[in-house]
Amino acid sequence: MMKVNPAKPLIEFNNLTLGYEMHPAVHHLDGQILAGDLLAVVGPNGGGKSTLLKGLMEEIRPLGGKITWPQGRPQLAYLPQRARLDLDFPLRVADFVSLGHWPRRGAFSTIRAVDKQAVDQALNEVGLAGFGKRSLDSLSGGQLQRVLFARLLLEDAPLILLDEPFAAVDAATTEDLLKLIKHWQKEGRTLIAVLHDLHQVRNHFPKCLLLARDVLGMGKTESVLTSANLAKARKVQVLADPLAPICDFDEAEEQA
Ligand SMILES: Nc1ncnc2c1ncn2[C@@H]1O[C@H](COP(=O)(O)OP(=O)(O)OP(=O)(O)O)[C@@H](O)[C@H]1O
């Protein structure tokens, strides 16, 4: 894993605006994420959380401002929202998990013995020892989420992005997956997770970004999730206003 300096920012946002066809979904974001941060991204539906992850993955380019990587852009691992995944095909669990090696080995490398051992170990760590030969489409929702985490283990990335990792997952599975997340943080990885359960965020995530198109707070969780900030977030009708106004970049530059 790439060595990162925990005292230096891993990611810097400078007046970052992200969106689609000039309509901002994340507006004028400034701030830093330090290496080793465990950051929750929260906010109303349509508030721009997934868009921010897409920006970090360079799936979309900023409409304005920029994202900088003072320590270089590290390898990223990404857990998409379950609702966006179509895993209803008869691929073996072990083969699917071994895809976690792709970023390092290339898509067409054969699965080597050492990989097989790593796959078994990853399945063991997520509580699915012996599931390797099962077919993906035979798994329950919670088991599938564990498999996705096993694949992340193999990716061994310094920066991990999780989009609603506990959606439709029961309490026991959530607890197990949270332990893995904390373990990853102890190993020095940086984690950014989109979440909806504020109780969970308060209990397990030291830092938080509250996003309702505009940034309503970023920093220590207890100072971001105040009743005043949450009241503001509730007032933002991002869903009722799917076409946010075209961003005025001249004005944005002047403010920068
Ligand atoms: N590909 C796209 N083209 C146009 N608009 C989009 C696209 N993807 C997202 N949007 C819009 O951008 C805004 C932010 O969406 P985003 O998915 O980032 O929100 P979110 O905070 O992740 O929401 P949720 O909690 O519902 O998952 C929404 O108004 C959405 O309709």
mmCIF file of C-alpha atoms and ligand atoms in Angstrom:
data_model
loop_
_atom_site.group_PDB
_atom_site.id
_atom_site.type_symbol
_atom_site.label_atom_id
_atom_site.label_comp_id
_atom_site.label_asym_id
_atom_site.label_seq_id
_atom_site.Cartn_x
_atom_site.Cartn_y
_atom_site.Cartn_z
ATOM 1 C CA MET A 1 0.000 0.000 0.000
ATOM 2 C CA MET A 2 1.243 3.496 -0.889
ATOM 3 C CA LYS A 3 2.762 5.301 2.118
ATOM 4 C CA VAL A 4 0.859 8.434 3.070
ATOM 5 C CA ASN A 5 1.693 11.133 5.589
ATOM 6 C CA PRO A 6 -1.101 11.299 8.195
ATOM 7 C CA ALA A 7 -0.225 14.908 9.050
ATOM 8 C CA LYS A 8 -0.795 16.133 5.498
ATOM 9 C CA PRO A 9 -4.065 16.440 3.629
ATOM 10 C CA LEU A 10 -4.782 13.600 1.244
ATOM 11 C CA ILE A 11 -7.509 15.525 -0.557
ATOM 12 C CA GLU A 12 -8.164 19.261 -0.885
ATOM 13 C CA PHE A 13 -11.343 20.790 -2.252
ATOM 14 C CA ASN A 14 -11.008 24.336 -3.546
ATOM 15 C CA ASN A 15 -14.308 26.013 -4.374
ATOM 16 C CA LEU A 16 -15.325 22.725 -5.978
ATOM 17 C CA THR A 17 -18.562 22.633 -7.944
ATOM 18 C CA LEU A 18 -19.700 19.335 -9.417
ATOM 19 C CA GLY A 19 -22.833 18.714 -11.413
ATOM 20 C CA TYR A 20 -24.471 17.752 -14.624
ATOM 21 C CA GLU A 21 -24.958 19.924 -17.690
ATOM 22 C CA MET A 22 -23.987 23.044 -15.715
ATOM 23 C CA HIS A 23 -26.527 22.350 -12.935
ATOM 24 C CA PRO A 24 -24.571 22.102 -9.689
ATOM 25 C CA ALA A 25 -25.195 19.084 -7.441
ATOM 26 C CA VAL A 26 -22.302 19.983 -5.090
ATOM 27 C CA HIS A 27 -21.757 23.693 -4.788
ATOM 28 C CA HIS A 28 -18.596 25.614 -3.763
ATOM 29 C CA LEU A 29 -17.031 22.959 -1.538
ATOM 30 C CA ASP A 30 -13.895 23.973 0.348
ATOM 31 C CA GLY A 31 -12.090 21.730 2.785
ATOM 32 C CA GLN A 32 -9.557 19.020 3.401
ATOM 33 C CA ILE A 33 -9.553 15.319 4.100
ATOM 34 C CA LEU A 34 -6.522 14.105 6.009
ATOM 35 C CA ALA A 35 -4.862 10.763 5.401
ATOM 36 C CA GLY A 36 -6.393 8.316 7.886
ATOM 37 C CA ASP A 37 -9.687 10.192 8.244
ATOM 38 C CA LEU A 38 -12.898 8.256 8.788
ATOM 39 C CA LEU A 39 -15.426 10.617 7.241
ATOM 40 C CA ALA A 40 -19.188 10.227 6.898
ATOM 41 C CA VAL A 41 -20.968 12.135 4.137
ATOM 42 C CA VAL A 42 -24.577 12.819 5.102
ATOM 43 C CA GLY A 43 -27.466 14.921 3.828
ATOM 44 C CA PRO A 44 -30.861 14.748 2.164
ATOM 45 C CA ASN A 45 -31.646 12.630 -0.900
ATOM 46 C CA GLY A 46 -30.308 14.391 -3.952
ATOM 47 C CA GLY A 47 -27.939 16.431 -1.777
ATOM 48 C CA GLY A 48 -24.897 15.528 -3.881
ATOM 49 C CA LYS A 49 -23.275 12.755 -1.846
ATOM 50 C CA SER A 50 -22.888 10.238 -4.671
ATOM 51 C CA THR A 51 -21.884 13.054 -7.006
ATOM 52 C CA LEU A 52 -18.993 13.916 -4.686
ATOM 53 C CA LEU A 53 -17.796 10.298 -4.830
ATOM 54 C CA LYS A 54 -18.042 10.405 -8.642
ATOM 55 C CA GLY A 55 -15.895 13.545 -8.601
ATOM 56 C CA LEU A 56 -13.261 11.842 -6.454
ATOM 57 C CA MET A 57 -13.232 8.906 -8.856
ATOM 58 C CA GLU A 58 -12.854 11.318 -11.781
ATOM 59 C CA GLU A 59 -16.005 9.899 -13.361
ATOM 60 C CA ILE A 60 -17.162 13.498 -13.748
ATOM 61 C CA ARG A 61 -15.053 16.624 -14.148
ATOM 62 C CA PRO A 62 -15.552 19.676 -11.935
ATOM 63 C CA LEU A 63 -17.804 22.405 -13.348
ATOM 64 C CA GLY A 64 -15.725 24.807 -11.268
ATOM 65 C CA GLY A 65 -12.920 24.818 -8.718
ATOM 66 C CA LYS A 66 -10.761 21.745 -8.212
ATOM 67 C CA ILE A 67 -9.838 18.649 -6.262
ATOM 68 C CA THR A 68 -6.131 18.404 -5.474
ATOM 69 C CA TRP A 69 -4.136 15.486 -4.098
ATOM 70 C CA PRO A 70 -1.138 16.941 -2.197
ATOM 71 C CA GLN A 71 0.360 13.464 -1.687
ATOM 72 C CA GLY A 72 -0.476 12.213 -5.179
ATOM 73 C CA ARG A 73 -3.696 10.523 -6.195
ATOM 74 C CA PRO A 74 -3.766 7.124 -4.502
ATOM 75 C CA GLN A 75 -5.422 3.963 -5.720
ATOM 76 C CA LEU A 76 -9.133 4.149 -4.893
ATOM 77 C CA ALA A 77 -11.474 1.325 -3.983
ATOM 78 C CA TYR A 78 -15.192 1.952 -4.395
ATOM 79 C CA LEU A 79 -18.280 0.241 -3.045
ATOM 80 C CA PRO A 80 -21.254 1.358 -5.144
ATOM 81 C CA GLN A 81 -24.804 1.692 -3.857
ATOM 82 C CA ARG A 82 -26.397 -1.741 -3.831
ATOM 83 C CA ALA A 83 -29.386 -0.467 -5.780
ATOM 84 C CA ARG A 84 -27.024 0.280 -8.668
ATOM 85 C CA LEU A 85 -25.483 -3.159 -8.764
ATOM 86 C CA ASP A 86 -26.725 -5.972 -10.912
ATOM 87 C CA LEU A 87 -25.107 -9.045 -9.445
ATOM 88 C CA ASP A 88 -27.808 -11.449 -10.417
ATOM 89 C CA PHE A 89 -25.610 -13.752 -12.445
ATOM 90 C CA PRO A 90 -24.106 -17.158 -11.690
ATOM 91 C CA LEU A 91 -20.508 -16.112 -11.009
ATOM 92 C CA ARG A 92 -18.748 -17.989 -8.214
ATOM 93 C CA VAL A 93 -18.177 -15.949 -5.052
ATOM 94 C CA ALA A 94 -14.417 -16.719 -5.086
ATOM 95 C CA ASP A 95 -14.073 -15.569 -8.707
ATOM 96 C CA PHE A 96 -15.958 -12.356 -7.979
ATOM 97 C CA VAL A 97 -13.842 -11.565 -4.892
ATOM 98 C CA SER A 98 -10.643 -12.251 -6.838
ATOM 99 C CA LEU A 99 -11.629 -9.384 -9.175
ATOM 100 C CA GLY A 100 -10.359 -7.188 -6.331
ATOM 101 C CA HIS A 101 -6.896 -7.983 -7.675
ATOM 102 C CA TRP A 102 -7.634 -6.389 -11.050
ATOM 103 C CA PRO A 103 -6.255 -2.941 -10.308
ATOM 104 C CA ARG A 104 -2.819 -4.450 -9.689
ATOM 105 C CA ARG A 105 -2.757 -7.509 -11.951
ATOM 106 C CA GLY A 106 -4.809 -6.458 -14.969
ATOM 107 C CA ALA A 107 -8.086 -7.900 -16.132
ATOM 108 C CA PHE A 108 -6.737 -10.889 -17.990
ATOM 109 C CA SER A 109 -4.237 -12.268 -15.517
ATOM 110 C CA THR A 110 -4.979 -15.783 -14.345
ATOM 111 C CA ILE A 111 -5.915 -16.423 -10.737
ATOM 112 C CA ARG A 112 -2.766 -17.677 -9.068
ATOM 113 C CA ALA A 113 -2.510 -19.926 -6.001
ATOM 114 C CA VAL A 114 -1.457 -17.021 -3.807
ATOM 115 C CA ASP A 115 -4.565 -15.156 -4.940
ATOM 116 C CA LYS A 116 -6.733 -18.114 -4.046
ATOM 117 C CA GLN A 117 -5.300 -18.054 -0.537
ATOM 118 C CA ALA A 118 -5.926 -14.309 -0.297
ATOM 119 C CA VAL A 119 -9.523 -14.809 -1.468
ATOM 120 C CA ASP A 120 -10.122 -17.526 1.149
ATOM 121 C CA GLN A 121 -8.608 -15.293 3.821
ATOM 122 C CA ALA A 122 -10.769 -12.330 2.786
ATOM 123 C CA LEU A 123 -13.920 -14.482 2.849
ATOM 124 C CA ASN A 124 -12.885 -15.697 6.276
ATOM 125 C CA GLU A 125 -12.441 -12.122 7.514
ATOM 126 C CA VAL A 126 -15.953 -11.140 6.426
ATOM 127 C CA GLY A 127 -17.459 -14.220 8.077
ATOM 128 C CA LEU A 128 -18.078 -16.173 4.868
ATOM 129 C CA ALA A 129 -15.506 -18.967 5.157
ATOM 130 C CA GLY A 130 -16.517 -21.813 2.858
ATOM 131 C CA PHE A 131 -18.724 -19.654 0.618
ATOM 132 C CA GLY A 132 -16.183 -19.478 -2.231
ATOM 133 C CA LYS A 133 -17.914 -22.028 -4.465
ATOM 134 C CA ARG A 134 -21.408 -20.588 -3.950
ATOM 135 C CA SER A 135 -22.938 -18.672 -6.805
ATOM 136 C CA LEU A 136 -23.371 -14.909 -6.293
ATOM 137 C CA ASP A 137 -27.050 -15.045 -7.182
ATOM 138 C CA SER A 138 -27.673 -17.546 -4.386
ATOM 139 C CA LEU A 139 -26.625 -15.144 -1.622
ATOM 140 C CA SER A 140 -28.836 -13.114 0.700
ATOM 141 C CA GLY A 141 -28.517 -9.316 0.607
ATOM 142 C CA GLY A 142 -26.374 -9.207 3.741
ATOM 143 C CA GLN A 143 -24.107 -12.018 2.513
ATOM 144 C CA LEU A 144 -23.663 -10.199 -0.774
ATOM 145 C CA GLN A 145 -22.603 -7.057 1.076
ATOM 146 C CA ARG A 146 -20.011 -9.112 2.971
ATOM 147 C CA VAL A 147 -18.734 -10.428 -0.382
ATOM 148 C CA LEU A 148 -18.374 -6.853 -1.647
ATOM 149 C CA PHE A 149 -16.319 -6.036 1.460
ATOM 150 C CA ALA A 150 -14.147 -9.121 0.842
ATOM 151 C CA ARG A 151 -13.425 -7.765 -2.627
ATOM 152 C CA LEU A 152 -12.478 -4.401 -1.095
ATOM 153 C CA LEU A 153 -10.059 -6.254 1.216
ATOM 154 C CA LEU A 154 -8.275 -7.650 -1.820
ATOM 155 C CA GLU A 155 -8.127 -4.254 -3.469
ATOM 156 C CA ASP A 156 -5.903 -3.137 -0.586
ATOM 157 C CA ALA A 157 -6.414 0.529 -1.496
ATOM 158 C CA PRO A 158 -5.281 3.458 0.693
ATOM 159 C CA LEU A 159 -8.520 5.354 -0.076
ATOM 160 C CA ILE A 160 -11.869 3.585 0.215
ATOM 161 C CA LEU A 161 -15.180 5.131 -0.883
ATOM 162 C CA LEU A 162 -18.372 3.497 0.389
ATOM 163 C CA ASP A 163 -21.775 4.539 -0.952
ATOM 164 C CA GLU A 164 -24.444 3.524 1.596
ATOM 165 C CA PRO A 165 -22.601 0.403 2.756
ATOM 166 C CA PHE A 166 -25.258 -0.591 5.296
ATOM 167 C CA ALA A 167 -28.418 -0.069 3.251
ATOM 168 C CA ALA A 168 -30.688 -3.120 3.699
ATOM 169 C CA VAL A 169 -28.150 -4.819 5.969
ATOM 170 C CA ASP A 170 -29.151 -6.176 9.394
ATOM 171 C CA ALA A 171 -27.655 -5.087 12.729
ATOM 172 C CA ALA A 172 -25.252 -8.036 13.115
ATOM 173 C CA THR A 173 -23.831 -7.641 9.601
ATOM 174 C CA THR A 174 -23.569 -3.878 10.052
ATOM 175 C CA GLU A 175 -21.619 -4.414 13.260
ATOM 176 C CA ASP A 176 -19.200 -6.823 11.550
ATOM 177 C CA LEU A 177 -18.680 -4.483 8.589
ATOM 178 C CA LEU A 178 -18.164 -1.491 10.901
ATOM 179 C CA LYS A 179 -15.398 -3.447 12.651
ATOM 180 C CA LEU A 180 -13.709 -3.973 9.292
ATOM 181 C CA ILE A 181 -13.987 -0.274 8.484
ATOM 182 C CA LYS A 182 -12.385 0.661 11.815
ATOM 183 C CA HIS A 183 -9.655 -1.901 11.247
ATOM 184 C CA TRP A 184 -8.941 -0.355 7.846
ATOM 185 C CA GLN A 185 -8.660 3.053 9.464
ATOM 186 C CA LYS A 186 -6.202 1.695 12.061
ATOM 187 C CA GLU A 187 -4.100 0.414 9.164
ATOM 188 C CA GLY A 188 -3.813 4.034 8.004
ATOM 189 C CA ARG A 189 -6.365 3.947 5.197
ATOM 190 C CA THR A 190 -8.693 6.871 4.534
ATOM 191 C CA LEU A 191 -12.400 6.090 4.433
ATOM 192 C CA ILE A 192 -15.270 8.166 3.085
ATOM 193 C CA ALA A 193 -18.737 6.681 3.565
ATOM 194 C CA VAL A 194 -22.106 8.002 2.434
ATOM 195 C CA LEU A 195 -24.551 7.231 5.235
ATOM 196 C CA HIS A 196 -28.105 8.025 6.282
ATOM 197 C CA ASP A 197 -28.189 6.775 9.869
ATOM 198 C CA LEU A 198 -27.080 9.777 11.945
ATOM 199 C CA HIS A 199 -27.011 7.746 15.147
ATOM 200 C CA GLN A 200 -24.467 5.421 13.513
ATOM 201 C CA VAL A 201 -22.465 8.397 12.243
ATOM 202 C CA ARG A 202 -22.326 9.955 15.710
ATOM 203 C CA ASN A 203 -21.214 6.663 17.258
ATOM 204 C CA HIS A 204 -18.637 5.510 14.758
ATOM 205 C CA PHE A 205 -17.500 8.309 12.447
ATOM 206 C CA PRO A 206 -15.238 10.985 13.993
ATOM 207 C CA LYS A 207 -15.602 13.363 11.028
ATOM 208 C CA CYS A 208 -18.579 14.335 8.953
ATOM 209 C CA LEU A 209 -19.549 16.353 5.888
ATOM 210 C CA LEU A 210 -23.157 17.574 5.781
ATOM 211 C CA LEU A 211 -24.096 18.191 2.180
ATOM 212 C CA ALA A 212 -27.330 19.633 0.832
ATOM 213 C CA ARG A 213 -25.928 20.829 -2.483
ATOM 214 C CA ASP A 214 -24.163 23.483 -0.416
ATOM 215 C CA VAL A 215 -21.894 22.423 2.415
ATOM 216 C CA LEU A 216 -23.701 22.893 5.722
ATOM 217 C CA GLY A 217 -20.768 21.717 7.814
ATOM 218 C CA MET A 218 -17.519 19.783 7.622
ATOM 219 C CA GLY A 219 -15.289 18.717 10.494
ATOM 220 C CA LYS A 220 -15.723 16.937 13.812
ATOM 221 C CA THR A 221 -19.015 15.054 13.773
ATOM 222 C CA GLU A 222 -20.405 16.578 16.967
ATOM 223 C CA SER A 223 -19.818 20.087 15.672
ATOM 224 C CA VAL A 224 -21.352 19.329 12.264
ATOM 225 C CA LEU A 225 -24.466 17.390 13.289
ATOM 226 C CA THR A 226 -25.937 20.173 15.421
ATOM 227 C CA SER A 227 -29.676 20.691 15.553
ATOM 228 C CA ALA A 228 -29.241 24.044 13.788
ATOM 229 C CA ASN A 229 -27.335 22.457 10.870
ATOM 230 C CA LEU A 230 -29.777 19.573 10.622
ATOM 231 C CA ALA A 231 -32.708 21.976 10.584
ATOM 232 C CA LYS A 232 -31.045 23.809 7.671
ATOM 233 C CA ALA A 233 -30.536 20.506 5.845
ATOM 234 C CA ARG A 234 -34.222 19.645 6.240
ATOM 235 C CA LYS A 235 -35.212 22.952 4.675
ATOM 236 C CA VAL A 236 -33.231 22.373 1.504
ATOM 237 C CA GLN A 237 -35.653 21.024 -1.047
ATOM 238 C CA VAL A 238 -33.065 19.408 -3.282
ATOM 239 C CA LEU A 239 -35.442 16.689 -4.384
ATOM 240 C CA ALA A 240 -38.251 19.085 -5.179
ATOM 241 C CA ASP A 241 -35.803 21.203 -7.167
ATOM 242 C CA PRO A 242 -34.037 18.690 -9.399
ATOM 243 C CA LEU A 243 -32.845 21.371 -11.799
ATOM 244 C CA ALA A 244 -30.760 23.586 -9.579
ATOM 245 C CA PRO A 245 -29.975 26.975 -11.147
ATOM 246 C CA ILE A 246 -27.171 27.118 -13.656
ATOM 247 C CA CYS A 247 -23.989 27.876 -11.754
ATOM 248 C CA ASP A 248 -22.694 31.391 -12.258
ATOM 249 C CA PHE A 249 -18.990 30.768 -12.557
ATOM 250 C CA ASP A 250 -17.934 34.388 -12.867
ATOM 251 C CA GLU A 251 -19.478 34.979 -9.479
ATOM 252 C CA ALA A 252 -17.873 31.768 -8.192
ATOM 253 C CA GLU A 253 -14.410 32.905 -9.349
ATOM 254 C CA GLU A 254 -14.872 36.314 -7.734
ATOM 255 C CA GLN A 255 -15.681 34.693 -4.420
ATOM 256 C CA ALA A 256 -12.654 32.396 -4.589
HETATM 257 N N1 LIG B 1 -26.209 11.470 -14.319
HETATM 258 C C1 LIG B 1 -26.911 12.505 -13.874
HETATM 259 N N2 LIG B 1 -27.417 13.422 -14.729
HETATM 260 C C2 LIG B 1 -28.132 14.494 -14.292
HETATM 261 N N3 LIG B 1 -28.387 14.736 -12.993
HETATM 262 C C3 LIG B 1 -27.906 13.855 -12.087
HETATM 263 C C4 LIG B 1 -27.149 12.703 -12.475
HETATM 264 N N4 LIG B 1 -26.819 12.016 -11.354
HETATM 265 C C5 LIG B 1 -27.332 12.716 -10.320
HETATM 266 N N5 LIG B 1 -27.983 13.815 -10.755
HETATM 267 C C6 LIG B 1 -28.658 14.829 -9.929
HETATM 268 O O1 LIG B 1 -27.697 15.409 -9.049
HETATM 269 C C7 LIG B 1 -28.286 15.655 -7.774
HETATM 270 C C8 LIG B 1 -27.452 14.965 -6.697
HETATM 271 O O2 LIG B 1 -27.569 13.556 -6.860
HETATM 272 P P1 LIG B 1 -26.733 12.529 -5.971
HETATM 273 O O3 LIG B 1 -27.015 11.147 -6.504
HETATM 274 O O4 LIG B 1 -25.339 12.976 -5.889
HETATM 275 O O5 LIG B 1 -27.430 12.722 -4.547
HETATM 276 P P2 LIG B 1 -27.271 11.883 -3.219
HETATM 277 O O6 LIG B 1 -27.021 12.860 -2.136
HETATM 278 O O7 LIG B 1 -26.284 10.786 -3.404
HETATM 279 O O8 LIG B 1 -28.761 11.305 -3.079
HETATM 280 P P3 LIG B 1 -29.354 9.954 -2.404
HETATM 281 O O9 LIG B 1 -29.261 10.135 -0.914
HETATM 282 O O10 LIG B 1 -30.797 10.017 -2.877
HETATM 283 O O11 LIG B 1 -28.591 8.780 -2.958
HETATM 284 C C9 LIG B 1 -29.732 15.161 -7.858
HETATM 285 O O12 LIG B 1 -30.579 16.265 -8.123
HETATM 286 C C10 LIG B 1 -29.714 14.198 -9.034
HETATM 287 O O13 LIG B 1 -30.968 14.141 -9.670
#
